[in-house]
Tab-separated table of C-alpha atoms in Angstrom:
chain	number	residue	atom	x	y	z
A	90	MET	CA	-53.271	-10.409	12.713
A	91	PHE	CA	-49.808	-10.528	14.311
A	92	GLN	CA	-50.156	-11.786	17.895
A	93	LYS	CA	-46.742	-12.917	18.979
A	94	LYS	CA	-45.572	-11.532	22.294
A	95	PRO	CA	-41.975	-10.637	23.241
A	96	THR	CA	-39.969	-13.420	24.855
A	97	THR	CA	-37.308	-13.280	27.560
A	98	ILE	CA	-33.757	-14.306	26.823
A	99	GLN	CA	-34.228	-17.496	28.811
A	100	GLU	CA	-37.428	-18.268	26.860
A	101	GLN	CA	-35.519	-17.697	23.619
A	102	ILE	CA	-32.750	-20.121	24.750
A	103	GLN	CA	-35.286	-22.763	25.706
A	104	LYS	CA	-37.127	-22.356	22.420
A	105	LEU	CA	-33.892	-22.982	20.508
A	106	LYS	CA	-33.069	-26.036	22.589
A	107	ASP	CA	-36.596	-27.408	22.029
A	108	ARG	CA	-36.151	-27.036	18.328
A	109	GLY	CA	-32.894	-28.995	18.353
A	110	LEU	CA	-30.145	-26.442	18.585
A	111	LYS	CA	-27.331	-27.673	20.899
A	112	ILE	CA	-26.422	-24.940	23.480
A	113	ALA	CA	-23.754	-25.666	26.055
A	114	PRO	CA	-23.134	-23.545	29.216
A	115	GLU	CA	-19.789	-22.421	27.805
A	116	ASP	CA	-21.538	-20.968	24.766
A	117	LYS	CA	-22.708	-18.005	26.867
A	118	ALA	CA	-25.993	-17.846	24.892
A	119	ASP	CA	-27.552	-15.526	27.422
A	120	HIS	CA	-24.665	-13.068	26.983
A	121	TYR	CA	-24.822	-13.092	23.176
A	122	LEU	CA	-28.606	-12.813	23.019
A	123	SER	CA	-28.453	-9.815	25.382
A	124	HIS	CA	-26.154	-8.044	22.880
A	125	ILE	CA	-27.144	-9.528	19.491
A	126	SER	CA	-30.868	-9.832	18.868
A	127	TYR	CA	-32.552	-13.220	18.397
A	128	TYR	CA	-33.884	-11.943	15.039
A	129	ARG	CA	-30.427	-10.922	13.790
A	130	LEU	CA	-28.826	-14.238	14.791
A	131	GLY	CA	-31.720	-15.996	13.155
A	132	GLU	CA	-30.264	-15.063	9.782
A	133	TYR	CA	-27.324	-17.270	10.583
A	134	TRP	CA	-29.115	-20.283	12.075
A	135	HIS	CA	-31.810	-20.349	9.331
A	136	SER	CA	-29.555	-22.430	7.091
A	137	MET	CA	-29.151	-25.002	9.926
A	138	GLN	CA	-32.877	-25.822	9.959
A	139	TYR	CA	-34.269	-28.779	8.021
A	140	ASP	CA	-37.858	-27.576	8.601
A	141	LYS	CA	-38.169	-23.867	7.880
A	142	GLU	CA	-41.846	-23.709	8.839
A	143	GLN	CA	-41.469	-25.305	12.236
A	144	HIS	CA	-37.934	-23.993	12.654
A	145	LEU	CA	-36.475	-27.408	13.490
A	146	PHE	CA	-32.745	-27.787	13.462
A	147	LYS	CA	-30.649	-30.387	11.650
A	148	GLU	CA	-28.800	-32.893	13.778
A	149	ASN	CA	-25.656	-31.579	15.483
A	150	SER	CA	-26.545	-27.907	14.921
A	151	ARG	CA	-24.685	-25.878	17.560
A	152	PHE	CA	-25.125	-22.378	18.885
A	153	SER	CA	-21.330	-22.002	18.863
A	154	ASP	CA	-21.405	-22.426	15.025
A	155	VAL	CA	-24.088	-19.703	14.787
A	156	ILE	CA	-21.825	-17.302	16.670
A	157	ALA	CA	-18.838	-18.307	14.483
A	158	LEU	CA	-20.875	-17.507	11.344
A	159	TYR	CA	-21.991	-14.211	12.787
A	160	SER	CA	-18.388	-13.315	13.771
A	161	PHE	CA	-17.032	-14.325	10.366
A	162	ASP	CA	-19.629	-12.169	8.603
A	163	ARG	CA	-18.933	-9.197	10.920
A	164	GLU	CA	-15.173	-9.396	10.236
A	165	LEU	CA	-15.803	-9.813	6.519
A	166	ARG	CA	-17.838	-6.579	6.449
A	167	ILE	CA	-15.089	-4.717	8.279
A	168	LEU	CA	-12.495	-5.994	5.744
A	169	LEU	CA	-14.647	-5.027	2.734
A	170	PHE	CA	-15.501	-1.625	4.129
A	171	ASP	CA	-11.764	-0.896	4.389
A	172	VAL	CA	-11.281	-2.038	0.752
A	173	ILE	CA	-14.256	-0.107	-0.533
A	174	GLU	CA	-13.144	3.052	1.320
A	175	LYS	CA	-9.922	3.091	-0.785
A	176	ILE	CA	-11.833	2.575	-3.977
A	177	GLU	CA	-14.362	5.290	-3.035
A	178	ILE	CA	-11.664	7.909	-2.300
A	179	SER	CA	-9.914	7.041	-5.567
A	180	LEU	CA	-13.116	7.349	-7.587
A	181	ARG	CA	-14.004	10.705	-5.954
A	182	THR	CA	-10.525	12.016	-6.707
A	183	LYS	CA	-10.672	10.968	-10.371
A	184	LEU	CA	-14.106	12.379	-10.968
A	185	ILE	CA	-13.212	15.705	-9.407
A	186	TYR	CA	-9.885	15.911	-11.255
A	187	HIS	CA	-10.856	14.796	-14.770
A	188	LEU	CA	-14.268	16.353	-15.048
A	189	SER	CA	-13.213	19.693	-13.499
A	190	HIS	CA	-10.482	19.917	-16.111
A	191	GLU	CA	-12.550	18.769	-18.983
A	192	SER	CA	-15.521	20.979	-18.110
A	193	ASP	CA	-15.441	23.269	-15.036
A	194	PRO	CA	-15.650	22.962	-11.243
A	195	TRP	CA	-19.457	22.738	-11.419
A	196	TRP	CA	-19.645	19.954	-13.946
A	197	PHE	CA	-21.673	17.789	-11.562
A	198	ALA	CA	-24.591	20.237	-11.790
A	199	ASN	CA	-24.455	20.746	-15.572
A	200	GLU	CA	-27.342	18.761	-16.997
A	201	GLN	CA	-25.803	19.026	-20.520
A	202	LEU	CA	-23.204	16.443	-19.432
A	203	PHE	CA	-25.635	13.791	-18.294
A	204	LYS	CA	-27.945	11.303	-19.991
A	205	ASN	CA	-30.834	11.343	-17.461
A	206	LYS	CA	-31.851	14.759	-16.203
A	207	TYR	CA	-34.324	13.271	-13.647
A	208	GLU	CA	-31.674	11.079	-12.108
A	209	LEU	CA	-29.291	13.952	-11.924
A	210	GLU	CA	-31.896	16.117	-10.133
A	211	LYS	CA	-32.310	13.376	-7.535
A	212	THR	CA	-28.566	13.140	-7.030
A	213	LEU	CA	-28.266	16.913	-6.671
A	214	ALA	CA	-31.184	17.100	-4.253
A	215	ASN	CA	-29.445	14.570	-1.994
A	216	LEU	CA	-26.193	16.433	-2.284
A	217	LYS	CA	-27.920	19.678	-1.360
A	218	ARG	CA	-29.310	18.053	1.777
A	219	GLU	CA	-25.892	16.713	2.710
A	220	LEU	CA	-24.353	20.109	2.273
A	221	SER	CA	-27.074	21.800	4.312
A	222	ARG	CA	-26.351	19.371	7.212
A	223	SER	CA	-22.578	19.453	6.831
A	224	LYS	CA	-20.466	20.788	9.743
A	225	ASP	CA	-17.320	20.436	7.648
A	226	PRO	CA	-15.123	23.604	8.061
A	227	THR	CA	-14.450	23.641	4.320
A	228	ILE	CA	-18.207	24.027	3.539
A	229	LYS	CA	-18.817	26.434	6.411
A	230	ASN	CA	-15.935	28.617	5.373
A	231	HIS	CA	-17.055	28.553	1.710
A	232	ARG	CA	-20.567	29.767	2.644
A	233	LYS	CA	-19.064	32.499	4.826
A	234	LYS	CA	-16.693	33.706	2.164
A	235	TYR	CA	-18.884	33.279	-0.950
A	236	GLY	CA	-22.348	33.654	0.518
A	237	ASP	CA	-23.543	35.621	-2.557
A	238	ASP	CA	-22.625	32.730	-4.877
A	239	LEU	CA	-25.761	30.659	-5.060
A	240	ARG	CA	-24.115	27.729	-6.873
A	241	PHE	CA	-22.910	24.610	-5.164
A	242	PRO	CA	-19.363	24.834	-3.838
A	243	PRO	CA	-16.929	23.549	-6.496
A	244	ALA	CA	-16.578	19.796	-7.057
A	245	TRP	CA	-13.498	19.493	-4.851
A	246	LYS	CA	-15.546	20.725	-1.961
A	247	SER	CA	-19.030	19.517	-2.709
A	248	LEU	CA	-18.206	15.922	-3.800
A	249	GLU	CA	-16.197	15.316	-0.619
A	250	GLN	CA	-19.565	15.364	1.159
A	251	THR	CA	-21.367	12.808	-0.914
A	252	SER	CA	-21.634	9.070	-0.844
A	253	PHE	CA	-20.027	6.311	-2.916
A	254	GLY	CA	-23.543	5.568	-4.230
A	255	ALA	CA	-23.976	9.134	-5.476
A	256	LEU	CA	-20.511	9.071	-7.022
A	257	SER	CA	-21.291	5.862	-8.920
A	258	LYS	CA	-24.566	7.352	-10.150
A	259	LEU	CA	-22.889	10.491	-11.321
A	260	TYR	CA	-20.266	8.464	-13.272
A	261	GLY	CA	-22.838	6.101	-14.779
A	262	ASN	CA	-25.087	8.994	-15.740
A	263	LEU	CA	-22.372	10.885	-17.663
A	264	LYS	CA	-22.964	10.953	-21.393
A	265	ASN	CA	-20.765	8.385	-23.154
A	266	THR	CA	-19.278	11.182	-25.255
A	267	ILE	CA	-17.596	12.710	-22.202
A	268	GLU	CA	-13.879	11.922	-22.562
A	269	SER	CA	-13.296	11.657	-18.846
A	270	LYS	CA	-15.776	8.801	-18.560
A	271	ASP	CA	-13.574	6.582	-20.728
A	272	LYS	CA	-10.366	8.050	-19.229
A	273	ILE	CA	-11.337	7.037	-15.660
A	274	ALA	CA	-12.285	3.506	-16.764
A	275	GLU	CA	-9.010	3.175	-18.657
A	276	GLU	CA	-6.987	4.226	-15.653
A	277	TYR	CA	-8.603	1.456	-13.603
A	278	GLY	CA	-7.891	-1.137	-16.292
A	279	VAL	CA	-11.617	-1.416	-17.092
A	280	VAL	CA	-11.063	-0.405	-20.744
A	281	ASN	CA	-14.033	1.983	-21.261
A	282	HIS	CA	-17.404	3.296	-19.933
A	283	THR	CA	-19.234	0.118	-20.936
A	284	PHE	CA	-18.140	-1.921	-17.916
A	285	LEU	CA	-17.208	0.347	-14.954
A	286	PRO	CA	-20.728	1.734	-14.138
A	287	SER	CA	-22.079	-1.711	-13.311
A	288	TRP	CA	-18.963	-2.503	-11.188
A	289	LEU	CA	-19.405	0.694	-9.166
A	290	GLN	CA	-23.140	0.110	-8.639
A	291	SER	CA	-22.404	-3.396	-7.382
A	292	ILE	CA	-19.709	-2.211	-4.975
A	293	ALA	CA	-21.926	0.643	-3.744
A	294	GLN	CA	-24.641	-1.838	-2.806
A	295	ILE	CA	-22.238	-3.982	-0.904
A	296	ARG	CA	-20.906	-0.890	0.870
A	297	ASN	CA	-24.450	-0.115	2.051
A	298	TYR	CA	-24.757	-3.625	3.435
A	299	CYS	CA	-21.492	-3.110	5.317
A	300	ALA	CA	-22.516	0.333	6.606
A	301	HIS	CA	-25.799	-1.017	7.875
A	302	HIS	CA	-24.299	-4.146	9.416
A	303	SER	CA	-26.348	-6.344	7.153
A	304	ARG	CA	-25.511	-10.007	6.476
A	305	LEU	CA	-23.259	-10.756	3.516
A	306	TRP	CA	-22.674	-14.454	4.219
A	307	ASN	CA	-24.943	-16.763	2.188
A	308	ARG	CA	-26.802	-13.819	0.709
A	309	ASN	CA	-28.033	-13.336	-2.793
A	310	LEU	CA	-26.786	-9.937	-3.979
A	311	PRO	CA	-28.509	-7.597	-6.415
A	312	GLY	CA	-26.767	-6.221	-9.531
A	313	ALA	CA	-25.365	-7.722	-12.637
A	314	PRO	CA	-21.844	-6.432	-13.272
A	315	LYS	CA	-20.458	-6.768	-16.823
A	316	LEU	CA	-17.200	-8.694	-16.916
A	317	LEU	CA	-14.366	-7.734	-19.263
A	318	PRO	CA	-13.864	-10.260	-22.024
A	319	LYS	CA	-10.097	-9.613	-22.056
A	320	PRO	CA	-9.007	-7.709	-18.956
A	321	PRO	CA	-5.716	-5.805	-19.544
A	322	ASN	CA	-4.621	-6.399	-15.927
A	323	PRO	CA	-4.064	-9.715	-14.115
A	324	TRP	CA	-7.413	-11.539	-13.859
A	325	ILE	CA	-8.459	-15.281	-13.673
A	326	LEU	CA	-6.832	-17.940	-15.737
A	327	GLU	CA	-8.797	-21.057	-14.933
A	328	THR	CA	-12.012	-21.043	-16.937
A	329	GLN	CA	-13.928	-22.762	-14.214
A	330	ASN	CA	-12.914	-20.060	-11.774
A	331	ILE	CA	-14.338	-17.205	-13.872
A	332	PRO	CA	-17.759	-16.288	-12.429
A	333	LYS	CA	-20.718	-17.331	-14.559
A	334	GLN	CA	-23.812	-15.138	-14.983
A	335	HIS	CA	-25.905	-17.318	-12.597
A	336	GLU	CA	-23.182	-16.924	-9.918
A	337	PHE	CA	-23.320	-13.170	-9.872
A	338	LEU	CA	-25.779	-13.388	-6.949
A	339	LYS	CA	-22.914	-14.635	-4.749
A	340	LEU	CA	-20.200	-12.455	-3.247
A	341	TYR	CA	-17.236	-14.029	-5.051
A	342	VAL	CA	-17.675	-12.082	-8.339
A	343	HIS	CA	-17.976	-8.777	-6.442
A	344	LEU	CA	-14.855	-9.574	-4.420
A	345	CYS	CA	-12.988	-10.125	-7.711
A	346	LEU	CA	-14.096	-6.741	-9.003
A	347	MET	CA	-12.999	-5.045	-5.784
A	348	LYS	CA	-9.613	-6.774	-5.935
A	349	TYR	CA	-9.154	-5.787	-9.607
A	350	LEU	CA	-9.766	-2.134	-8.833
A	351	LEU	CA	-7.776	-2.231	-5.578
A	352	ASN	CA	-4.728	-3.591	-7.393
A	353	THR	CA	-4.630	-0.265	-9.247
A	354	VAL	CA	-5.613	1.910	-6.312
A	355	GLN	CA	-3.204	0.284	-3.875
A	356	PRO	CA	-0.505	-1.826	-5.497
A	357	GLY	CA	0.901	-4.286	-2.998
A	358	ASN	CA	-2.367	-4.508	-1.045
A	359	THR	CA	-2.862	-7.372	1.418
A	360	PHE	CA	-6.483	-8.087	0.574
A	361	THR	CA	-5.775	-11.678	-0.479
A	362	ASN	CA	-3.918	-12.511	2.754
A	363	LYS	CA	-6.557	-10.889	4.924
A	364	LEU	CA	-9.412	-12.713	3.211
A	365	ASP	CA	-7.621	-16.047	3.267
A	366	THR	CA	-6.744	-15.645	6.904
A	367	LEU	CA	-10.407	-14.907	7.702
A	368	PHE	CA	-11.500	-18.227	6.081
A	369	GLN	CA	-8.794	-20.013	8.060
A	370	LYS	CA	-9.887	-18.432	11.323
A	371	TYR	CA	-13.432	-19.722	10.785
A	372	PRO	CA	-13.041	-23.261	9.299
A	373	ASN	CA	-16.658	-24.089	9.879
A	374	VAL	CA	-17.671	-21.366	7.348
A	375	ASP	CA	-18.443	-22.847	3.913
A	376	PRO	CA	-16.663	-20.757	1.288
A	377	GLY	CA	-19.166	-22.069	-1.247
A	378	ALA	CA	-21.924	-20.000	0.512
A	379	LEU	CA	-20.049	-16.986	-0.855
A	380	GLY	CA	-19.457	-18.609	-4.278
A	381	MET	CA	-15.643	-18.894	-3.652
A	382	LYS	CA	-13.806	-21.011	-6.213
A	383	PRO	CA	-11.241	-23.759	-5.399
A	384	ASN	CA	-7.697	-22.351	-4.942
A	385	TRP	CA	-9.002	-18.785	-5.690
A	386	GLN	CA	-5.885	-17.410	-3.925
A	387	ASN	CA	-3.613	-18.742	-6.692
A	388	GLU	CA	-5.302	-16.905	-9.586
A	389	PRO	CA	-3.190	-14.006	-11.037
A	390	LEU	CA	-5.873	-11.534	-9.832
A	391	TRP	CA	-5.361	-12.544	-6.248
A	392	ASP	CA	-1.716	-13.722	-6.331
A	393	ILE	CA	0.098	-10.887	-8.045
A	394	PHE	CA	1.739	-9.452	-4.990
């Protein structure tokens, strides 16, 4: 039975000191612990402990390094959220445009276009809830003007209300015979429908981590994206810098996929500079914890602008 009692901030600080974490007055530990929970910060000092059961810290472990890791991770999430937003808006635009022209404005509700009817029903149920809660003037005006039309609003209205995760599921669930599925992949330089679904699912999962302020640093990530054997757009030249299957748990491969798509969505983007600057700002952060490769900035994928 769980019997632990809540502790005060001063008790938390003393407990950390007793376990070997160096905390100086200038670290302002009481301030940070009053705004960032002990449990959340624990995700960052966990790697500093040599005894995970007794929670004992390695020699020279410092509270200031914990805050640096936390701050790095926070700024990394903000950077990635900005990148993913651009990819999300692009994907939404392409789905709406290509499928509405190939089929009709209600293609997303046509089960004949999709492989898995059950998955489509779940996606549409979520979309229906989003639309019912929406205060967007476009949706309100559509209901007012076309109240007798019981269908969803057309794609260019409905799909503006749904998430990146739902968009990635719609794309992945499209039958492989749908021409737009290959067309969209081709426009992103991802060749065909074989590869893009796993990329989008991977990025959608990372977006959820960013949206819920979850740790990305030193985290094993779900998903197994399929890499292109011969990417048509600038990629990675050094064989040792190409992510291996066992490295897909680390963030590096997912960053590469985001950069590859972003180079099409926003030519001349500054993702490389911003990411490199972030590592320079926090020199105590081990890039290896994210799976970064040596001189990753010099690869054609990252250095084309």
